[in-house]
Coordinates of C-alpha atoms in Angstrom, one line a residue:
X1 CA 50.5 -3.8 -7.4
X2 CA 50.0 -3.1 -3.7
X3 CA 48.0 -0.3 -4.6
X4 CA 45.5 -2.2 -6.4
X5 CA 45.3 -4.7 -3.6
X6 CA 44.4 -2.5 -1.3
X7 CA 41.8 -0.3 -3.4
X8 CA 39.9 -4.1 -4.0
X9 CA 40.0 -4.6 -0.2
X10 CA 38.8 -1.4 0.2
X11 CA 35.9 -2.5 -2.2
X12 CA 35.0 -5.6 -0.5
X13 CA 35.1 -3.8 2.6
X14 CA 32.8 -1.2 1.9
X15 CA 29.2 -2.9 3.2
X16 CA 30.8 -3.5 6.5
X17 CA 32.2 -0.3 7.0
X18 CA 28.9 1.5 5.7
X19 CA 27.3 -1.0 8.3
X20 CA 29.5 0.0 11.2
X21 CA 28.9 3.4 10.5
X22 CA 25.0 3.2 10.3
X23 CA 25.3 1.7 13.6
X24 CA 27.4 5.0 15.2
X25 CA 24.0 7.0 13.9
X26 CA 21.9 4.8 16.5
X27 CA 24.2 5.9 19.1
X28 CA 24.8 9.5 21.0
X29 CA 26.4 11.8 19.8
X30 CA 25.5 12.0 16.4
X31 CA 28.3 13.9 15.1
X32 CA 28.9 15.2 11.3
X33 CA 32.3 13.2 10.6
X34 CA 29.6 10.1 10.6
X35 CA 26.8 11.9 8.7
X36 CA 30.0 13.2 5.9
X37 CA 31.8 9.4 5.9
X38 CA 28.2 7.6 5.5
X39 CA 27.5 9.9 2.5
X40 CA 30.5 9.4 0.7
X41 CA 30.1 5.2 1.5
X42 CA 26.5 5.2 0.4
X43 CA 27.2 7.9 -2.6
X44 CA 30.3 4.9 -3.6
X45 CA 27.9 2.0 -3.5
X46 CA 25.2 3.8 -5.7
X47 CA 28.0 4.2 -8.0
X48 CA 29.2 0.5 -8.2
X49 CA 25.7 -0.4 -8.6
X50 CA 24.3 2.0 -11.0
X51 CA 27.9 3.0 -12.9
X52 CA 27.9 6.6 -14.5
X53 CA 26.3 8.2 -17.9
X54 CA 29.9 7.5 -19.5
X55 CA 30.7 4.4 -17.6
X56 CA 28.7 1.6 -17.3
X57 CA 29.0 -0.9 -13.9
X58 CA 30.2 -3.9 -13.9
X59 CA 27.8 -7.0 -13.7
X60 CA 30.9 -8.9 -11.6
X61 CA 31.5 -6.7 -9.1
X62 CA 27.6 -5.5 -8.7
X63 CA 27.3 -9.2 -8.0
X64 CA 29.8 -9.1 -5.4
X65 CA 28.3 -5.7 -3.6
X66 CA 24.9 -7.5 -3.1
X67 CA 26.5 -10.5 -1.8
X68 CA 28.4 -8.4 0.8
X69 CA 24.9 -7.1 1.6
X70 CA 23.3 -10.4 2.2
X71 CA 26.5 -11.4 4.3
X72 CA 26.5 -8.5 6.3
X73 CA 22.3 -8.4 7.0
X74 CA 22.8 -4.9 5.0
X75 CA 19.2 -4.2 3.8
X76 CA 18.2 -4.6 7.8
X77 CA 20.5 -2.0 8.8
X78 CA 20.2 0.6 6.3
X79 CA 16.4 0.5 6.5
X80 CA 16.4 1.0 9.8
X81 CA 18.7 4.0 10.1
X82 CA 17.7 5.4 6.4
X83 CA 15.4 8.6 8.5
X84 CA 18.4 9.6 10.1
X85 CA 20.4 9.9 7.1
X86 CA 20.6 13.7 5.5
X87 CA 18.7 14.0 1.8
X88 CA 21.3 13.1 -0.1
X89 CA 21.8 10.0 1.6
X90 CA 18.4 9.3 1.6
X91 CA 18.2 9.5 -2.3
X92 CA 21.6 7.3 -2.6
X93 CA 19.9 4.6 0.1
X94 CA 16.8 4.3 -2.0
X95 CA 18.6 4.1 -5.5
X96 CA 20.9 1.3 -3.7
X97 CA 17.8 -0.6 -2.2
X98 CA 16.3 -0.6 -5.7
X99 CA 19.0 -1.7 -7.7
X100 CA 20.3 -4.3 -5.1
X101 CA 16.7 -5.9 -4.6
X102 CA 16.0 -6.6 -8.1
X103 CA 19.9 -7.9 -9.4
X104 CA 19.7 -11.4 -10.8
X105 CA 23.4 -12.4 -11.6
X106 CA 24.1 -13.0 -15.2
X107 CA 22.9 -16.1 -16.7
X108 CA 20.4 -16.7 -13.4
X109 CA 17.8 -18.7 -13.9
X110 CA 16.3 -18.3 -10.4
X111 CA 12.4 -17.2 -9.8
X112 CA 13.6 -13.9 -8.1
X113 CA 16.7 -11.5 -7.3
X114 CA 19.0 -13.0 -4.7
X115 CA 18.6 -9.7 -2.5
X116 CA 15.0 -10.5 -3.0
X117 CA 14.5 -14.0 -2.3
X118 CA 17.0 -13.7 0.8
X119 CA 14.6 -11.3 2.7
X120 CA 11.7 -13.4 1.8
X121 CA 13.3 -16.4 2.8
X122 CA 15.8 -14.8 5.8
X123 CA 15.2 -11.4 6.9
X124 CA 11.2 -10.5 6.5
X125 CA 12.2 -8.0 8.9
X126 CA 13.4 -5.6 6.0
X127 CA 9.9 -5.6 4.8
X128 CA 8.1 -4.5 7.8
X129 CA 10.7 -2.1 8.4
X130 CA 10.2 -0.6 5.1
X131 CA 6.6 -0.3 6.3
X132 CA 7.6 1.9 9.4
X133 CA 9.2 3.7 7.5
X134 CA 6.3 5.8 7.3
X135 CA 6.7 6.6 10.8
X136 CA 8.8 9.3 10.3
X137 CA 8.6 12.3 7.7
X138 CA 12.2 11.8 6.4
X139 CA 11.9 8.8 5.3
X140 CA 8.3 7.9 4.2
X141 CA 8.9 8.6 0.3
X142 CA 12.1 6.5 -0.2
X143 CA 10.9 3.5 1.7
X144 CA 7.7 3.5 -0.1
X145 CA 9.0 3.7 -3.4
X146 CA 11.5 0.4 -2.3
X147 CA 8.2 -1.2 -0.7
X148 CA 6.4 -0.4 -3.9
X149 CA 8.6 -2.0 -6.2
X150 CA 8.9 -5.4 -4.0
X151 CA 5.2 -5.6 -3.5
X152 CA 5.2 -7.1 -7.1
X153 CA 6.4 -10.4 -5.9
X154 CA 3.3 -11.9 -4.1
X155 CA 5.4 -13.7 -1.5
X156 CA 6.2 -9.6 -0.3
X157 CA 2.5 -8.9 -0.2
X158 CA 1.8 -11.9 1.8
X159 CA 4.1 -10.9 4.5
X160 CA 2.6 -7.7 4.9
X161 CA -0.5 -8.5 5.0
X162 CA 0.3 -11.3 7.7
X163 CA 3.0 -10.3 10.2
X164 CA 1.8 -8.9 13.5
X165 CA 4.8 -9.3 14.7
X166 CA 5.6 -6.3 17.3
X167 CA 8.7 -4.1 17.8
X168 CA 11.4 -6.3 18.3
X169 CA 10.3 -9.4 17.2
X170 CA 10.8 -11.7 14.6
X171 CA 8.7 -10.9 11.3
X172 CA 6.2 -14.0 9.9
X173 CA 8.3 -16.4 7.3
X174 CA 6.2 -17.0 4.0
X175 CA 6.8 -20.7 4.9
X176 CA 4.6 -19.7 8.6
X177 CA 1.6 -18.3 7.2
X178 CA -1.5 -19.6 7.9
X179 CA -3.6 -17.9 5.2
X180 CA -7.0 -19.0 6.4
X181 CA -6.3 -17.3 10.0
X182 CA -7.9 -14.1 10.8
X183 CA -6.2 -10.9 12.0
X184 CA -6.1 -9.2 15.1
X185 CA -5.6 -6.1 13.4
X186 CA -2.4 -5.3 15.2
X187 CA -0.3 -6.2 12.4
X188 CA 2.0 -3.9 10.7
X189 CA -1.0 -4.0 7.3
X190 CA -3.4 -2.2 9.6
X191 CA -0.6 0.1 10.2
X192 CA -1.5 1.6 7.2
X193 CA -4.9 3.2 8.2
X194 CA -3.1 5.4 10.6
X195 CA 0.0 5.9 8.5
X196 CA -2.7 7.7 5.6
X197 CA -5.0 9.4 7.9
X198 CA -2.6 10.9 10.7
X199 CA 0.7 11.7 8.4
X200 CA 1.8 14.7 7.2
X201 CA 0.2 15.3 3.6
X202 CA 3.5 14.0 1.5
X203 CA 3.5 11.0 3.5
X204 CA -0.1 10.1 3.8
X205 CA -0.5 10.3 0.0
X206 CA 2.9 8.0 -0.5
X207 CA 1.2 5.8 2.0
X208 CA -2.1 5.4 0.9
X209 CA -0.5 4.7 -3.1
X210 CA 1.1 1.7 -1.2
X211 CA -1.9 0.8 0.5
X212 CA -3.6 1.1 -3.1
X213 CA -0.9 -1.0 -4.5
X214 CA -1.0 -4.0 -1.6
X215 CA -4.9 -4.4 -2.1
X216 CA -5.0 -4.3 -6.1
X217 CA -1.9 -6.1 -7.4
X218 CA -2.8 -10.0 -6.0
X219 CA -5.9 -10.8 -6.4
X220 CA -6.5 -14.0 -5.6
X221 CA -4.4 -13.3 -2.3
X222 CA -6.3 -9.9 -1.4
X223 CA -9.6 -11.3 -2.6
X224 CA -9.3 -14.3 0.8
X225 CA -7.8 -11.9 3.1
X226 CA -10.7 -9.8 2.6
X227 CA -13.1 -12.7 2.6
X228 CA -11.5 -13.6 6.2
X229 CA -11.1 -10.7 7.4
X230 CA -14.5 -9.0 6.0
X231 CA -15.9 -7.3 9.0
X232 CA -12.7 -5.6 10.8
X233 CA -11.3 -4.4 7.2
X234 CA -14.5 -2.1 6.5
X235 CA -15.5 -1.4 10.0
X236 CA -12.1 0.5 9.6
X237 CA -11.8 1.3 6.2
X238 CA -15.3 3.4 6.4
X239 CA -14.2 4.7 9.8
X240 CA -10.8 5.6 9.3
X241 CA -10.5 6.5 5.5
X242 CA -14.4 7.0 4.4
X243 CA -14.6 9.2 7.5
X244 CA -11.8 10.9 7.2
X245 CA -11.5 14.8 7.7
X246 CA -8.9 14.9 5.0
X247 CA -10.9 15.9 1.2
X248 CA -7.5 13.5 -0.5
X249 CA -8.2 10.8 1.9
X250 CA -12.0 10.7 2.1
X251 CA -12.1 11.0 -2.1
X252 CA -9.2 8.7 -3.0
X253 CA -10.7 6.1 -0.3
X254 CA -14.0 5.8 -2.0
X255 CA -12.9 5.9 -5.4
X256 CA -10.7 2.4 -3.9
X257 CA -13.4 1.3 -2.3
X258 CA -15.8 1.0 -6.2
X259 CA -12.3 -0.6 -7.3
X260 CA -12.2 -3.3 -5.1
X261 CA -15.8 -3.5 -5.5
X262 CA -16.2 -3.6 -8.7
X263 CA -13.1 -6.1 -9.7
X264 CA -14.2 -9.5 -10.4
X265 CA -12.2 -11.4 -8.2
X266 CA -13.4 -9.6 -5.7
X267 CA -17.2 -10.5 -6.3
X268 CA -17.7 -12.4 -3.0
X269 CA -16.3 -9.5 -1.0
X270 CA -18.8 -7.3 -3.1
X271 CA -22.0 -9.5 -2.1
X272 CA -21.2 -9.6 1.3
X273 CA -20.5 -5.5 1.3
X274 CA -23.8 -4.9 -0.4
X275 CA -25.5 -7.1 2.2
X276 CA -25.2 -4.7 4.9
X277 CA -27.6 -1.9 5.8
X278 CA -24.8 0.4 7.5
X279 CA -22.9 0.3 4.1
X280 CA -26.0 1.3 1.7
X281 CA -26.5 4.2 4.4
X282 CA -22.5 5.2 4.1
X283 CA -23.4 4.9 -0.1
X284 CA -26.3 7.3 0.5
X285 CA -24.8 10.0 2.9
X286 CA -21.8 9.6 0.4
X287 CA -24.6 11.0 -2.5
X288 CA -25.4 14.0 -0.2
X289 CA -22.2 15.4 0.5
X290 CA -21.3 19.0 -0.1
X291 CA -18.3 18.3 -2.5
X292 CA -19.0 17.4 -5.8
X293 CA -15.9 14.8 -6.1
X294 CA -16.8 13.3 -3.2
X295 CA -20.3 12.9 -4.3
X296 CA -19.3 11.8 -7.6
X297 CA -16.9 8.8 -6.5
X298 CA -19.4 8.5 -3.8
X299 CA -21.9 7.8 -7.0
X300 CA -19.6 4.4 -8.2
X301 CA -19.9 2.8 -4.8
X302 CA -23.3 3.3 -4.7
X303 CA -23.9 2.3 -8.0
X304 CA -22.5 -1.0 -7.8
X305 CA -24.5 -1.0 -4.2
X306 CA -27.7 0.1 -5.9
X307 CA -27.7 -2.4 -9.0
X308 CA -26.8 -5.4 -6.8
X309 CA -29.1 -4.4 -3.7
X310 CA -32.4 -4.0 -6.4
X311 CA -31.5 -6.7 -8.3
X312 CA -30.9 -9.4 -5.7
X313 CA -33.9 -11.8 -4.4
X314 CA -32.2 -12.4 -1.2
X315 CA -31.4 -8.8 0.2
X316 CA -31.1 -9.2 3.9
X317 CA -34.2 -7.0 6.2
X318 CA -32.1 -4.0 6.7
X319 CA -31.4 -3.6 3.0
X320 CA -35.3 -4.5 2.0
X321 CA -35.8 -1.7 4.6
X322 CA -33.6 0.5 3.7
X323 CA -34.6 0.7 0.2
X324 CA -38.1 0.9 0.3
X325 CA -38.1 3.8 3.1
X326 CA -36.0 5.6 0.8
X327 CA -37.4 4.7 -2.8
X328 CA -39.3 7.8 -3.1
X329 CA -36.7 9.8 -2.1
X330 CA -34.1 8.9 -4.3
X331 CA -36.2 9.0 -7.6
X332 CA -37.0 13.1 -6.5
X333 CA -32.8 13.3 -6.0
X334 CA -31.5 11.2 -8.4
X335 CA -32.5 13.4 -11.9
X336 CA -30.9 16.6 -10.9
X337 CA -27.7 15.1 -9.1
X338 CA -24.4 16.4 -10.9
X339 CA -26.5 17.8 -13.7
X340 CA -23.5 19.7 -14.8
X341 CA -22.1 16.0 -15.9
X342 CA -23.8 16.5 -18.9
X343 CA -21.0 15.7 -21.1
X344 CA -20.1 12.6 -19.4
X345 CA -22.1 10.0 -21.3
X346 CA -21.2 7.1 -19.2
X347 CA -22.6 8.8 -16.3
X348 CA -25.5 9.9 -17.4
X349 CA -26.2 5.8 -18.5
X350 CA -25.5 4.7 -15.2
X351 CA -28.0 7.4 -13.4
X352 CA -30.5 6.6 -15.8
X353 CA -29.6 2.8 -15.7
X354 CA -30.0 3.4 -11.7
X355 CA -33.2 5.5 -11.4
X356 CA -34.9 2.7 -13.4
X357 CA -33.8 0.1 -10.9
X358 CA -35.0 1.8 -8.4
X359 CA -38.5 2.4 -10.0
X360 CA -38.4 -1.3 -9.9
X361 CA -38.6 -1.3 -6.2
X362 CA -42.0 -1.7 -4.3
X363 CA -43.4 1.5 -3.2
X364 CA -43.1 2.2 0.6
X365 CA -46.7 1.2 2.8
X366 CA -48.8 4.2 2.9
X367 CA -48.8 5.8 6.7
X368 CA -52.2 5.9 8.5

């Protein structure tokens, strides 16, 4: 009997031993004994949460870890220290982070997971931390794939994409956010550009699949915060990812960019893109460049660009411009770009669909 008494206290203590020891890691000397005890603490929690392939866990006392969590400001803690753990660790903290976030007791009838809604409601902080994450090799890929999974709940994305809160400080509450106000572009979303363009490869692809995910799952939220904030988003998406040195991050930036384009909700941020000369120019170096990828996702960007510039009355001076000094131009290059496509059908229809908007177009003032 004393035995099992003390094996349940040892249960219920876990989280706050794990926490204490996650704390020793932020403190010189790092020695092993902490690195071996945290491993076997964090390897135990994975196992209450998760059970094993011949014994399942129990929903009570899963229940019970995640309240210890939410007691003990867990999340906070092991998110922070998660790139100082060894591998194994590292794999066991993102297992735990996943199954914690997303446990709904049985019989809940509540919107979200209680280790959900209490960093939404209490500790934002988790969430941005997740996000600098990315600031460090080790632990880029298991934050991500925890920030990933939370970013399904819009409330998640809205924090993100509004907290400039700095190091140290208290991260925006839901409850806070004024989603009408623009961004200074110091906030932990604009993060982002950096975090794909100046990681390591491993990391800046993880990074920019998040930054994929945050700008396409919500679109009614993405689609104002890109109305507000039109003119700093693409002055440093084109800048940052279109003009990046990396082939991944210059390719997979442009395909994004005909996404967001292209999606109906979007369709105001799409008229206001195609209404500015500097962006049919980007289109049309895009067309030009020696990589056939590139040119070919360049193609879909201008595409939309091309149909929406030739077919609208109101085209602003540059674009007018633009256009006509070019319209002779583009109908020599247009036939024989990517003729190896052949095969692609749908291609081929929108070149051809293209070329004969662009016939369309007055011909440029003869020169004296």
């Amino acid at each position: 009997m004393a035995f099992f008494f003390r094996n349940k206290q040892a249960k219920s203590d876990l989280v706050r031993r794990t926490k204490d020891l996650l704390a020793k890691l932020l403190q010189p000397p790092q020695l092993n004994k902490t690195q071996d005890e945290l491993s076997k603490s964090l390897a135990e929690m994975k196992l209450t949460l998760q059970g094993t392939h011949e014994v399942d866990s129990s929903p009570e006392a899963v229940h019970q870890l995640v309240k210890d969590m939410i007691q003990e400001d867990f999340f906070y803690s092991l998110v922070r220290s998660i790139h100082r753990l060894r591998f194994e660790a590292r794999k066991d903290s993102q297992t735990i982070l996943s199954y914690a976030l997303r446990f709904r007791p049985p019989g809940s009838t509540e919107e979200d997971a209680i280790g959900l809604a209490y960093i939404i409601d209490h500790r934002p902080e988790v969430v941005v931390q997740l996000c600098r994450g990315y600031e460090h090799r080790e632990s880029a890929m298991p934050c991500g794939a925890v920030l990933r999974e939370i970013l399904r709940n819009d409330h998640i994305t809205a924090i993100v994409l509004h907290d400039e809160s700095q190091r140290g400080e208290d991260a925006v509450r839901v409850v806070d956010i004024d989603f009408e106000q623009p961004q200074t572009g110091s906030g932990i979303f604009w993060k982002f550009f950096d975090y794909i363009d100046k990681s390591a490869f491993e990391a800046s692809t993880d990074a920019f699949t998040t930054f994929r995910e945050i700008l396409t799952k919500h679109k009614t939220l993405i689609s104002q915060y890109l109305d507000i904030n039109f003119d700093l988003f693409f002055e440093r998406y084109n800048k940052v990812l279109i003009g990046s040195e990396s082939y991944v991050t210059k390719r997979q930036s442009i395909k994004l960019l005909g996404e967001i384009l292209l999606d109906r909700a979007n369709y105001s941020v799409m008229t206001a893109y195609v209404d500015k000369g500097e962006h049919l120019k980007l289109c049309m170096v895009l067309l030009k460049d020696d990589r056939k990828m590139v040119q070919y996702e360049g193609f879909h960007v201008f595409k939309v660009n091309g149909q929406v510039f030739v077919a609208n009355p109101h085209k602003s001076d540059a674009v007018k411009k633009i256009l006509t000094q070019n319209r002779d131009r583009l109908l020599k290059f247009l036939p024989g770009f990517l003729e190896d496509r052949q095969d692609d059908d749908q291609f081929l229809d929108e070149k051809s669909f293209l070329i004969r908007q662009i016939q369309l177009l007055p011909a440029p003032p003869a020169t004296s």
